[in-house]
PDB file of C-alpha atoms and ligand atoms in Angstrom:
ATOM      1  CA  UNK A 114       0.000   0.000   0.000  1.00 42.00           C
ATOM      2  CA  UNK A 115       1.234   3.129  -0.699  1.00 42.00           C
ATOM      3  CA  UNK A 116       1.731   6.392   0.962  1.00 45.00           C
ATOM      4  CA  UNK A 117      -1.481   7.776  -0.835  1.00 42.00           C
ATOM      5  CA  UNK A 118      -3.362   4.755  -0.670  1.00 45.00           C
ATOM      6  CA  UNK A 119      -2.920   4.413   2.627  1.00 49.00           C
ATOM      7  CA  UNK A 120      -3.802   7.775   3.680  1.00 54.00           C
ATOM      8  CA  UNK A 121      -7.352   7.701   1.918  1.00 89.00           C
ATOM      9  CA  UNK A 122      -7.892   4.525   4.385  1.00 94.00           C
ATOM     10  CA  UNK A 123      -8.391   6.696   7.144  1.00 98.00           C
ATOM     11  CA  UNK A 124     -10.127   9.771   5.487  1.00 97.00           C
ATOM     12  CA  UNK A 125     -13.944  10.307   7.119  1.00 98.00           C
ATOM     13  CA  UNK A 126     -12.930   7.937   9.903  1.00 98.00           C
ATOM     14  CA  UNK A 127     -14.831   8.155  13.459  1.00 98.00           C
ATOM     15  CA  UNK A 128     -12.002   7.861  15.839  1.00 99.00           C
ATOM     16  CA  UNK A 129     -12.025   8.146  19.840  1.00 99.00           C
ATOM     17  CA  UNK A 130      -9.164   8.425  21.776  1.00 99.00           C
ATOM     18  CA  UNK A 131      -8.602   8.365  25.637  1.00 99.00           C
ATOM     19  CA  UNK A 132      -6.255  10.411  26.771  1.00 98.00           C
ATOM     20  CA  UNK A 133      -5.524  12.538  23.690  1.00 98.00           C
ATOM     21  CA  UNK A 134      -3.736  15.874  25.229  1.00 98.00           C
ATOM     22  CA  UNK A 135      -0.285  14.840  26.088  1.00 98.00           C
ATOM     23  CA  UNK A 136       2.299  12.321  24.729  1.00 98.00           C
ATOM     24  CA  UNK A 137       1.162   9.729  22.402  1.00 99.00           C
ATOM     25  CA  UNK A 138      -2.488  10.371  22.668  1.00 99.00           C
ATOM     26  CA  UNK A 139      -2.006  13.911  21.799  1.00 99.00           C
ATOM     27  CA  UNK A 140       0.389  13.023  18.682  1.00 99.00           C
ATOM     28  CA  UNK A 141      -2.081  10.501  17.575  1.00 99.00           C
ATOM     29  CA  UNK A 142      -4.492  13.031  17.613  1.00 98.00           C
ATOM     30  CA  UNK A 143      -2.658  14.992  15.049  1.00 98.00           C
ATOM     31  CA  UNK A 144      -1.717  12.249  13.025  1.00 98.00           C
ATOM     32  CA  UNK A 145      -4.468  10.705  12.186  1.00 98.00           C
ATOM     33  CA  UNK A 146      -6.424  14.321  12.119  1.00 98.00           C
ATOM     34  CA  UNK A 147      -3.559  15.127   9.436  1.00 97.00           C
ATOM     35  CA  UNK A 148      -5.279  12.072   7.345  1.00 97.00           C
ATOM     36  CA  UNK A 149      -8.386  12.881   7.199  1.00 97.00           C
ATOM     37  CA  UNK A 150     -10.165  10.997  10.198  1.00 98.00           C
ATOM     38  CA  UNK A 151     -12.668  12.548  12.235  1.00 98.00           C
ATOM     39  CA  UNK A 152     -11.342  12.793  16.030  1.00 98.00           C
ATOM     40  CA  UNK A 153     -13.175  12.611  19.440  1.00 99.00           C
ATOM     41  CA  UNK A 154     -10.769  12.500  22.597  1.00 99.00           C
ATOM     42  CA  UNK A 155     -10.775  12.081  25.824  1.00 98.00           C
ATOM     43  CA  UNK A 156      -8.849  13.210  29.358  1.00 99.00           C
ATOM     44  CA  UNK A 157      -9.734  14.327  32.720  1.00 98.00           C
ATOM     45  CA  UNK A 158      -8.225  18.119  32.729  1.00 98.00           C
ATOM     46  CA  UNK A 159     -11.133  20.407  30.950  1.00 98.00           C
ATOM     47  CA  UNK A 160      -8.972  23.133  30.353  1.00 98.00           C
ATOM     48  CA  UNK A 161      -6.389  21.113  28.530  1.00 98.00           C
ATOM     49  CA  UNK A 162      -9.246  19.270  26.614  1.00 99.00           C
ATOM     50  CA  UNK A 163     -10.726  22.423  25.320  1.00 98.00           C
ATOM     51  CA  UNK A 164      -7.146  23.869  24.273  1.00 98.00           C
ATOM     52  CA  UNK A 165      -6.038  20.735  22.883  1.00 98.00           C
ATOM     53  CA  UNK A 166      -9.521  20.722  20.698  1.00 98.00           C
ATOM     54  CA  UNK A 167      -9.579  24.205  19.608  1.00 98.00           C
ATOM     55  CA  UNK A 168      -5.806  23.641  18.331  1.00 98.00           C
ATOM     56  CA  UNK A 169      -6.267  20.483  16.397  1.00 98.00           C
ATOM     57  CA  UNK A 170     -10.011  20.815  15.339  1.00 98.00           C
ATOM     58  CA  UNK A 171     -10.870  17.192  16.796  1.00 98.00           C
ATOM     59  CA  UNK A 172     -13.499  17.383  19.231  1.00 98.00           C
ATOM     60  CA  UNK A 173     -12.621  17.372  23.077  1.00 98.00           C
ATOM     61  CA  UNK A 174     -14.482  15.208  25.596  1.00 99.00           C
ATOM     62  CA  UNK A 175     -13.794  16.273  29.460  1.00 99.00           C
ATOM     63  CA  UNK A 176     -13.893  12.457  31.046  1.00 98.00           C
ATOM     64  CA  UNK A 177     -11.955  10.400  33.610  1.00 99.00           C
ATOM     65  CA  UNK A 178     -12.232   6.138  31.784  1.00 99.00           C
ATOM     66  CA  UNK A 179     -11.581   5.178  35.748  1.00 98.00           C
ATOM     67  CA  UNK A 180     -15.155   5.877  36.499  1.00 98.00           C
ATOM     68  CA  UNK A 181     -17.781   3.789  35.591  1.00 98.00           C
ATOM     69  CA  UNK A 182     -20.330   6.784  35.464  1.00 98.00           C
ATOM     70  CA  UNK A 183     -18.561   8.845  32.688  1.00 98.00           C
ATOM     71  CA  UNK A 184     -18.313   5.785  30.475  1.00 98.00           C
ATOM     72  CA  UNK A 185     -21.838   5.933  28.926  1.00 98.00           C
ATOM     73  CA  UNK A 186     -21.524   9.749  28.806  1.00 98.00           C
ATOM     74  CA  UNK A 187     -18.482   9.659  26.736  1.00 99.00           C
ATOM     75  CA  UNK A 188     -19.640   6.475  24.565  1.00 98.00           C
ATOM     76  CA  UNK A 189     -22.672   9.146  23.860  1.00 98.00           C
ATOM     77  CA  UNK A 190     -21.128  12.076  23.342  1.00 98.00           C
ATOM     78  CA  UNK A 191     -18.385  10.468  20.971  1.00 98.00           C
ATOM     79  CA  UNK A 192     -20.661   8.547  18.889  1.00 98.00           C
ATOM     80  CA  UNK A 193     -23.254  11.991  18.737  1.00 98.00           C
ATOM     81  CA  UNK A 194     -20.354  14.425  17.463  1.00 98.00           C
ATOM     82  CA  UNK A 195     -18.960  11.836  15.372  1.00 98.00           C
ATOM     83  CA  UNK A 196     -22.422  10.097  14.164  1.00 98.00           C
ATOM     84  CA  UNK A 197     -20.938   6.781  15.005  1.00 98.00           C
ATOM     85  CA  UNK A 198     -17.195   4.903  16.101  1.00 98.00           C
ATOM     86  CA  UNK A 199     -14.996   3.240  13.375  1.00 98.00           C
ATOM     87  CA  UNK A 200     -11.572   3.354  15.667  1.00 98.00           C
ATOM     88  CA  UNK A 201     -11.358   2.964  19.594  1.00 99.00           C
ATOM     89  CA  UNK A 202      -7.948   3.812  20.845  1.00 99.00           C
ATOM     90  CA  UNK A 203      -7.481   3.013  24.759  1.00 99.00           C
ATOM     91  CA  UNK A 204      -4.988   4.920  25.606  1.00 99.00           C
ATOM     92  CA  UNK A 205      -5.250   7.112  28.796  1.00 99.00           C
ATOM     93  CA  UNK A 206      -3.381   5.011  31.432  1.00 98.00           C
ATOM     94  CA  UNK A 207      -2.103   5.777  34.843  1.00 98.00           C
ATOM     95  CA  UNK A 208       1.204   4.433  36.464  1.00 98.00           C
ATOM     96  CA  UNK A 209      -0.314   3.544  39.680  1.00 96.00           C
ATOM     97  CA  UNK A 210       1.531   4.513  43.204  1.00 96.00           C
ATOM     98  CA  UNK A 211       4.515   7.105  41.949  1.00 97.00           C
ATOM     99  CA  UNK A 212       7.334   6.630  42.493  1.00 97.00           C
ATOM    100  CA  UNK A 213       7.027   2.968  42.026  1.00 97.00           C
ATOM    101  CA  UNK A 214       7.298   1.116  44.425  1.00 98.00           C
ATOM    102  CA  UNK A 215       6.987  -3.171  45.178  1.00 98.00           C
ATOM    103  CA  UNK A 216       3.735  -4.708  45.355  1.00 98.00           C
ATOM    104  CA  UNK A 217       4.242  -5.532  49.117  1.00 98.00           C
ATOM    105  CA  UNK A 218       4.398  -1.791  49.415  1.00 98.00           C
ATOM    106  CA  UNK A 219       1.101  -1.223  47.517  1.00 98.00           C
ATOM    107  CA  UNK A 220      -1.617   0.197  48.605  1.00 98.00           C
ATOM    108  CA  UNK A 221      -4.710  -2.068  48.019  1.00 98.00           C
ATOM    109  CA  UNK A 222      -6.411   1.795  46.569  1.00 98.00           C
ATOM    110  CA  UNK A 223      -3.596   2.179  44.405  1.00 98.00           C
ATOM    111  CA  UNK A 224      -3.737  -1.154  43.042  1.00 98.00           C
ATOM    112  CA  UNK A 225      -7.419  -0.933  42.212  1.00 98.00           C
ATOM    113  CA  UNK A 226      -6.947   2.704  40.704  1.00 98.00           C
ATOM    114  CA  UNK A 227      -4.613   1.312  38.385  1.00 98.00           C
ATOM    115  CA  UNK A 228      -6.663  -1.496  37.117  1.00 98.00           C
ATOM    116  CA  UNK A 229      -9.480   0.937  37.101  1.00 98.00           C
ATOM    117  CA  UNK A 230      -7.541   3.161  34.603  1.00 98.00           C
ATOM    118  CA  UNK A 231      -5.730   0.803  32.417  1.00 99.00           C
ATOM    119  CA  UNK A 232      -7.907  -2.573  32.353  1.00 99.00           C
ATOM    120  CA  UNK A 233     -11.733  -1.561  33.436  1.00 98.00           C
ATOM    121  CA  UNK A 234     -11.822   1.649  31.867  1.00 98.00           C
ATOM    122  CA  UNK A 235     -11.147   0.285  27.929  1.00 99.00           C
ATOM    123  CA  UNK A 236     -13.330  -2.949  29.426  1.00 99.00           C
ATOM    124  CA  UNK A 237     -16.495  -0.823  29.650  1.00 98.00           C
ATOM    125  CA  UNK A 238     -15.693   1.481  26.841  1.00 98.00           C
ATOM    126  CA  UNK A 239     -15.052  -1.064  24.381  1.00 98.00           C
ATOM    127  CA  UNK A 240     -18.849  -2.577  25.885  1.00 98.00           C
ATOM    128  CA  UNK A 241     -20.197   0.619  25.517  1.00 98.00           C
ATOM    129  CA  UNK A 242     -19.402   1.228  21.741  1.00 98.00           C
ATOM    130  CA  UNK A 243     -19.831  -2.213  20.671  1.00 98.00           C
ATOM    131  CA  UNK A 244     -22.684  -1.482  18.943  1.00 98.00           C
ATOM    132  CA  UNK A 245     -21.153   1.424  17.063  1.00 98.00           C
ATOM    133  CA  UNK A 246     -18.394  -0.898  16.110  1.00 98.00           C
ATOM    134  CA  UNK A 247     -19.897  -3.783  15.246  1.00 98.00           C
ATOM    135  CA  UNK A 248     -22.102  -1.608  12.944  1.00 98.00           C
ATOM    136  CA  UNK A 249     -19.232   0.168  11.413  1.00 98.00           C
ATOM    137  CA  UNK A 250     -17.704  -3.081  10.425  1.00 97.00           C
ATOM    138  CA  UNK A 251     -20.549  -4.842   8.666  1.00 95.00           C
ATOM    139  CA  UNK A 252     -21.714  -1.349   6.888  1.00 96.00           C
ATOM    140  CA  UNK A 253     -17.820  -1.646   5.573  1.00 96.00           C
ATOM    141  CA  UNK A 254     -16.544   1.083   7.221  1.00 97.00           C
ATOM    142  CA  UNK A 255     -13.973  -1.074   9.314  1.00 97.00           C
ATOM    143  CA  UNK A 256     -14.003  -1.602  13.198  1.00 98.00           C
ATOM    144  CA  UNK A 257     -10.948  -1.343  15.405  1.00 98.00           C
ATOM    145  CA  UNK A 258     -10.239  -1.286  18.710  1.00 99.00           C
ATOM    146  CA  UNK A 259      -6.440  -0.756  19.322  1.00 99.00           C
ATOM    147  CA  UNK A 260      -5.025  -0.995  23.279  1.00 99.00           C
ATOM    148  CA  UNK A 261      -2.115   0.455  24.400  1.00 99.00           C
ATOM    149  CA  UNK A 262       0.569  -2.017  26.029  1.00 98.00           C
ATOM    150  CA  UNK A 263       3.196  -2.217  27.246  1.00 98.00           C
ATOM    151  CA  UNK A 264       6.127  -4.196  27.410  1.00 98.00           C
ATOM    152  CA  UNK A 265       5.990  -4.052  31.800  1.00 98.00           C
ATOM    153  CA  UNK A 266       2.106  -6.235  30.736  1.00 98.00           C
ATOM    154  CA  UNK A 267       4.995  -8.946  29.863  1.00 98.00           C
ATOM    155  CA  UNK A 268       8.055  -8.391  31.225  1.00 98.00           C
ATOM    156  CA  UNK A 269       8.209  -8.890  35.144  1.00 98.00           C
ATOM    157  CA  UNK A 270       9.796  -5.534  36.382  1.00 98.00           C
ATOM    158  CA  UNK A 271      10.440  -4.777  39.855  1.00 98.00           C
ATOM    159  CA  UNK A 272       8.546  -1.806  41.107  1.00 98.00           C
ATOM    160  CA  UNK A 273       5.900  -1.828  38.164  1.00 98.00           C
ATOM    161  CA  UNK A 274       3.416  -3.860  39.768  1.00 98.00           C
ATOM    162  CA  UNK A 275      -0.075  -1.926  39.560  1.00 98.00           C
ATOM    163  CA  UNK A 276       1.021  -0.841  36.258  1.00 98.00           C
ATOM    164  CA  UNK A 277       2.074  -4.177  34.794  1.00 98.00           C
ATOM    165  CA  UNK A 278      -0.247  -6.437  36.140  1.00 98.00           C
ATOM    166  CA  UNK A 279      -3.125  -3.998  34.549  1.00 98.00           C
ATOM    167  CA  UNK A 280      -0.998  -4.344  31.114  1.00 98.00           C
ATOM    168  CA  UNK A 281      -0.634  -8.005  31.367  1.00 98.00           C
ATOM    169  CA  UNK A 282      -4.578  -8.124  31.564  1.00 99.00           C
ATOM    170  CA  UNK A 283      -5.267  -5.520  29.210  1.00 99.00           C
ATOM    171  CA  UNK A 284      -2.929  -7.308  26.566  1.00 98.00           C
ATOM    172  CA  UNK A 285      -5.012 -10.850  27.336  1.00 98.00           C
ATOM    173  CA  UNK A 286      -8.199  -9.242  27.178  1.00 98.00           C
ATOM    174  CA  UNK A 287      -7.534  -7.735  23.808  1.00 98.00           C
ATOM    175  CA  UNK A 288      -6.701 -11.312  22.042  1.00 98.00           C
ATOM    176  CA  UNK A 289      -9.957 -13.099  24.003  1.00 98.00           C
ATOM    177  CA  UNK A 290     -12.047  -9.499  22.616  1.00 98.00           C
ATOM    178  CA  UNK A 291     -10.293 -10.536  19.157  1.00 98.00           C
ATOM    179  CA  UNK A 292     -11.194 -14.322  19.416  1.00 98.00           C
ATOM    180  CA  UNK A 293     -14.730 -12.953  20.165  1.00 98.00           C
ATOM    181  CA  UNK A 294     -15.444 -10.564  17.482  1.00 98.00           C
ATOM    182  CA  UNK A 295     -14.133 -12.228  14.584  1.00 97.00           C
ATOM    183  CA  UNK A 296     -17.130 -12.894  13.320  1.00 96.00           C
ATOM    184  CA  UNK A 297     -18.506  -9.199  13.459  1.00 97.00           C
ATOM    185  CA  UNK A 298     -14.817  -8.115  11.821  1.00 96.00           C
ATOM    186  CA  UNK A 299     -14.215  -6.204  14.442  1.00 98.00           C
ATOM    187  CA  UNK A 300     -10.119  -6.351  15.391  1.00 98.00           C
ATOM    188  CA  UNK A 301      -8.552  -5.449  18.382  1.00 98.00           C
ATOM    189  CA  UNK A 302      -5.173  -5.229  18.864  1.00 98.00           C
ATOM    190  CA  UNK A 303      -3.159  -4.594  21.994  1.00 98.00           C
ATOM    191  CA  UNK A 304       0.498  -2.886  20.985  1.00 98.00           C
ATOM    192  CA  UNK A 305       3.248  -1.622  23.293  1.00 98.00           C
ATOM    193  CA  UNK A 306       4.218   1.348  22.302  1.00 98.00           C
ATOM    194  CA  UNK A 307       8.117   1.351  23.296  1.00 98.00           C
ATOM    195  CA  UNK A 308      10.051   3.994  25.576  1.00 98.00           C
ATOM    196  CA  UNK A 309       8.692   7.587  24.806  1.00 98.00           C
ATOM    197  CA  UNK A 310       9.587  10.710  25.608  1.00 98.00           C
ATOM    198  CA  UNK A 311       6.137  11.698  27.369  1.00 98.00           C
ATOM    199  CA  UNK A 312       4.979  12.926  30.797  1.00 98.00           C
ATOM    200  CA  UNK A 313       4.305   9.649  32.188  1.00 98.00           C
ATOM    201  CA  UNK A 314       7.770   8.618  31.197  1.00 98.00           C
ATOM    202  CA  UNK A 315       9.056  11.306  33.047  1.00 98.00           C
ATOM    203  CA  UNK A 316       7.299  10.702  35.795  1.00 98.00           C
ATOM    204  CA  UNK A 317       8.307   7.317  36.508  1.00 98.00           C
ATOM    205  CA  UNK A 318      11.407   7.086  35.524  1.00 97.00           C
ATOM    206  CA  UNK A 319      12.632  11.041  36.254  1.00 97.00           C
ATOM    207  CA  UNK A 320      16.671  10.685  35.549  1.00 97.00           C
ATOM    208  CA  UNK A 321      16.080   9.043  31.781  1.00 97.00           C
ATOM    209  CA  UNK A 322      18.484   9.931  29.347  1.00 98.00           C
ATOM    210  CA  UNK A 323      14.907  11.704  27.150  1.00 97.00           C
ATOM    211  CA  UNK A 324      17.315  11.341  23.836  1.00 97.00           C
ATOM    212  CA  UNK A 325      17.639   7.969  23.978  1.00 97.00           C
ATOM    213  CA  UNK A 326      13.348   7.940  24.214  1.00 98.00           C
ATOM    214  CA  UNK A 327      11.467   7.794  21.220  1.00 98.00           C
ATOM    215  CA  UNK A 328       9.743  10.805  20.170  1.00 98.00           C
ATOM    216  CA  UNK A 329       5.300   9.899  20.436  1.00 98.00           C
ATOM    217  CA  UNK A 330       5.226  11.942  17.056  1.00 98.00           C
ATOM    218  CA  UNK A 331       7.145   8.964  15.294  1.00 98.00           C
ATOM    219  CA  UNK A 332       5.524   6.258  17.255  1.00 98.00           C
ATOM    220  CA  UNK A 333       2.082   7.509  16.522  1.00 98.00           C
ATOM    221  CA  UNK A 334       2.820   8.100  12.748  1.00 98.00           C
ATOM    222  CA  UNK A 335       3.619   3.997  13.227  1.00 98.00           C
ATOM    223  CA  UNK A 336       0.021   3.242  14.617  1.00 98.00           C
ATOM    224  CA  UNK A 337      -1.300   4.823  11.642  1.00 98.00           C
ATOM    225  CA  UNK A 338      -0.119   2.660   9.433  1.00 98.00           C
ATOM    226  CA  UNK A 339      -0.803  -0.308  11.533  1.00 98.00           C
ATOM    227  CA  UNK A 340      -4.737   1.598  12.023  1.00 98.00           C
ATOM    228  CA  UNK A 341      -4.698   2.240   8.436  1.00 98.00           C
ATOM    229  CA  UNK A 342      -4.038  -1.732   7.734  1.00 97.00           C
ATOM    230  CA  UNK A 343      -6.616  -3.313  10.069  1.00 98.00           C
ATOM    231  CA  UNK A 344      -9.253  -1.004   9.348  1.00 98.00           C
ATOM    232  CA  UNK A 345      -8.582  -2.405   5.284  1.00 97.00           C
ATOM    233  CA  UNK A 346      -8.566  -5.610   6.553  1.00 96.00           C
ATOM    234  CA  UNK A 347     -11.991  -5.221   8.468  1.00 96.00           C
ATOM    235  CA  UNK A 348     -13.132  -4.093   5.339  1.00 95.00           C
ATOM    236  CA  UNK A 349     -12.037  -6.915   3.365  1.00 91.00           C
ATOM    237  CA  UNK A 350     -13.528  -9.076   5.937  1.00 85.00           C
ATOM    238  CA  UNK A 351     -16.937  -7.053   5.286  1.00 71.00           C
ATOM    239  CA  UNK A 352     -16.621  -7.254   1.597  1.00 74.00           C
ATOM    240  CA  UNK A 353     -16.207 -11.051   1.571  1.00 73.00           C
ATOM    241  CA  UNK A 354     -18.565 -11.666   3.323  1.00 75.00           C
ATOM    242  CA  UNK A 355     -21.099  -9.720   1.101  1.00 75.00           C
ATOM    243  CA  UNK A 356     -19.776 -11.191  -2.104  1.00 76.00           C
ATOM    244  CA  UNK A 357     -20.352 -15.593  -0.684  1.00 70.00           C
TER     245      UNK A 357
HETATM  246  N1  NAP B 291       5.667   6.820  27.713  1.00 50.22           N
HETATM  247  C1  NAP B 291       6.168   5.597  27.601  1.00 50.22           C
HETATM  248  O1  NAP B 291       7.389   5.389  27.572  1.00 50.22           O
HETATM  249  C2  NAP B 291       5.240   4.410  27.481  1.00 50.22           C
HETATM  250  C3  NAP B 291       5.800   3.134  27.370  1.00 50.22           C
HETATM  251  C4  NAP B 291       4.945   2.035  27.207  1.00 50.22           C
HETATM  252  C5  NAP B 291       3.582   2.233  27.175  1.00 50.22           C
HETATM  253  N2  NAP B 291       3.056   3.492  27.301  1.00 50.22           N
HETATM  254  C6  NAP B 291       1.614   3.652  27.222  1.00 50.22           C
HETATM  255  O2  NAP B 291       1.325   4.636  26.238  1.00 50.22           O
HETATM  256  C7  NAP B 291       0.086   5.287  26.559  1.00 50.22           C
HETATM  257  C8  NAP B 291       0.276   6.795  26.518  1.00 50.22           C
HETATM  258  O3  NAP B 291       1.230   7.155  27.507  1.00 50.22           O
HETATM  259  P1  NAP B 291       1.921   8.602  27.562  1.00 50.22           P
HETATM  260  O4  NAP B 291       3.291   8.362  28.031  1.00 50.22           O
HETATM  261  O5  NAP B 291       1.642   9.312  26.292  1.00 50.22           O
HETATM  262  O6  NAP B 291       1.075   9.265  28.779  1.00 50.22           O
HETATM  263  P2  NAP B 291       0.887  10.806  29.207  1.00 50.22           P
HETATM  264  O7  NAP B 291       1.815  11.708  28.500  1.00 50.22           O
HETATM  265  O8  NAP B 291       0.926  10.780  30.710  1.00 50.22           O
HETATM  266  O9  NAP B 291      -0.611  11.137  28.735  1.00 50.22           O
HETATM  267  C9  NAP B 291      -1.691  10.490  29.333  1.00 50.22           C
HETATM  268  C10 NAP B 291      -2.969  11.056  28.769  1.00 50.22           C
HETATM  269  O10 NAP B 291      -4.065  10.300  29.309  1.00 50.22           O
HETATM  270  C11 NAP B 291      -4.958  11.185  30.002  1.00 50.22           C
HETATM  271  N3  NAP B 291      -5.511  10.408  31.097  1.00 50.22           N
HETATM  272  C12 NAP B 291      -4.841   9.847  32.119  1.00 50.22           C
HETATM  273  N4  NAP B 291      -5.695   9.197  32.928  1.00 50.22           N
HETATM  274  C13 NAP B 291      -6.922   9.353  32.399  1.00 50.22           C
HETATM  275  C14 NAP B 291      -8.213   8.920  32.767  1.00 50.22           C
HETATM  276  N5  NAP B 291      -8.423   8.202  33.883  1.00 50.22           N
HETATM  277  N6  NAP B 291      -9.282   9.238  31.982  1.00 50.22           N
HETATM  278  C15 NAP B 291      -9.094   9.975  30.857  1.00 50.22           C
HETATM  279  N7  NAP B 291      -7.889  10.403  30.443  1.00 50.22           N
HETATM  280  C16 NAP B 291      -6.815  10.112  31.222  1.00 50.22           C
HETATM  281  C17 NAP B 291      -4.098  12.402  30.381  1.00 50.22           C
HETATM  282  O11 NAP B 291      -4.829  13.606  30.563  1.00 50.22           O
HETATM  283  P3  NAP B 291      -5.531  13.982  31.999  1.00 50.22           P
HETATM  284  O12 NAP B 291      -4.474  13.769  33.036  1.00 50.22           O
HETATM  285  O13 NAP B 291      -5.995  15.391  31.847  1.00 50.22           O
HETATM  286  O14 NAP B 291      -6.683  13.029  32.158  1.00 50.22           O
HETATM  287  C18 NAP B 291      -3.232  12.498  29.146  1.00 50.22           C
HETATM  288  O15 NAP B 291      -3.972  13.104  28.085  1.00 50.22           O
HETATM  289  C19 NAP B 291      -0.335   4.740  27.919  1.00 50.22           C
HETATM  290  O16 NAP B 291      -1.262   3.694  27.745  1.00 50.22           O
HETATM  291  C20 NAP B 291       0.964   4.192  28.487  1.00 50.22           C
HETATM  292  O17 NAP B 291       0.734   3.180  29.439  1.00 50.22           O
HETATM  293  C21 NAP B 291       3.858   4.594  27.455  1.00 50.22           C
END
């Protein structure tokens, strides 16, 4: 697929993201903005959300995922501005207990907050747009729901307990979502992201050398392309089907 080809596959896309005004979710706002999908994002801090949405165009939802009562809110108010979800990206996360610390040194709270975050939130938001999704996918539009990982979900690091733990499910629950909505063409992928040069890197790891990091701009313009290639695919899937 080439560059042109590839950038059409996103054009009129309904994308949500969580956590779209710093780091990666911010960059992937602009990327995928700068190919023509429509963009709905998420994150707790209203002021940032309306700055962040009055720069880029894409419209800003104030919402925290870690609460169960803003899920159906934000499933609602993404699907109304956006008249329907093609792309879910779960990406707001939290590190859990800073600075890290063991798990015999964890607070039960903390533990719970992370999960809440990183594992329930994309749980019930990915439940709460099914619909939308599955839709998308057998009108031919494409349906994808793409997680983000990390490599502390497989990896056993010291210190990253919360945090891991809630990326190790997150990762497991994306392949058994997969296995289950195969046969709506809906995809979900789980990817981890690599070491970026973002806030929450910052934060949990404060004396990083930041030029060894990768920059979220050139990881997020690598999501595209992997967005750009399972939405085709979902749409294969649809078109197949249709054709038997
Ligand atoms: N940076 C890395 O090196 C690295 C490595 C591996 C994986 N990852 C993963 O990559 C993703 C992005 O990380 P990042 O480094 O770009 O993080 P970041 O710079 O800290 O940005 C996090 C974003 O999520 C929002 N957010 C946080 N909690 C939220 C909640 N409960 N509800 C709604 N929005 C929330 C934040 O805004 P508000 O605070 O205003 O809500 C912000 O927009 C995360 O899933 C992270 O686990 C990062």
């Amino acid at each position: 697929m080439d560059r042109n080809q590839a950038s059409g596959t996103l054009r009129g896309a309904r994308v949500l993201i969580t956590g779209g005004t710093s780091g990666l979710g911010l960059a992937l706002v602009r990327e995928l903005r700068a190919h023509g999908a429509r963009i709905a994002f998420v994150a707790r801090a209203a002021g940032r959300v309306h700055e962040v949405a009055q720069r880029t165009g894409a419209h800003g939802i104030v919402g925290d995922v870690a609460r169960k009562s803003d899920i159906h809110r934000i499933a609602l108010q993404a699907t109304a501005l956006l008249g329907g979800i093609d792309i879910l990206v779960n990406n707001a996360s939290t590190l859990g207990p800073v600075p890290l610390r063991p798990l015999s040194d964890t607070e039960c709270e903390d533990f719970e907050a992370a999960l809440a975050a990183n594992l329930l939130g994309p749980f019930r938001l990915t439940k709460a747009l099914l619909g939308s999704l599955v839709g998308a996918a057998e009108e031919g539009r494409g349906g994808v729901v793409l997680n983000i990982g990390s490599d502390a979900g497989i990896a056993a690091y010291a210190g990253w307990g919360a945090y891991g733990a809630s990326k190790a499910a997150l990762l497991h629950m994306s392949r058994i979502w997969d296995e289950e909505l195969a046969g709506h063409r809906v995809r979900v992928r789980c990817v981890d992201p690599g070491d970026m040069d973002t806030p929450m890197h910052a934060l949990a790891l404060p004396d990083a050398d930041r030029a060894a990091l990768a920059r979220p701009d050139d990881v997020a313009q690598a999501l595209r392309a992997l967005l750009e290639s399972e939405l085709a695919q979902s749409r294969n899937g649809a078109a197949l089907a249709d054709a038997s």
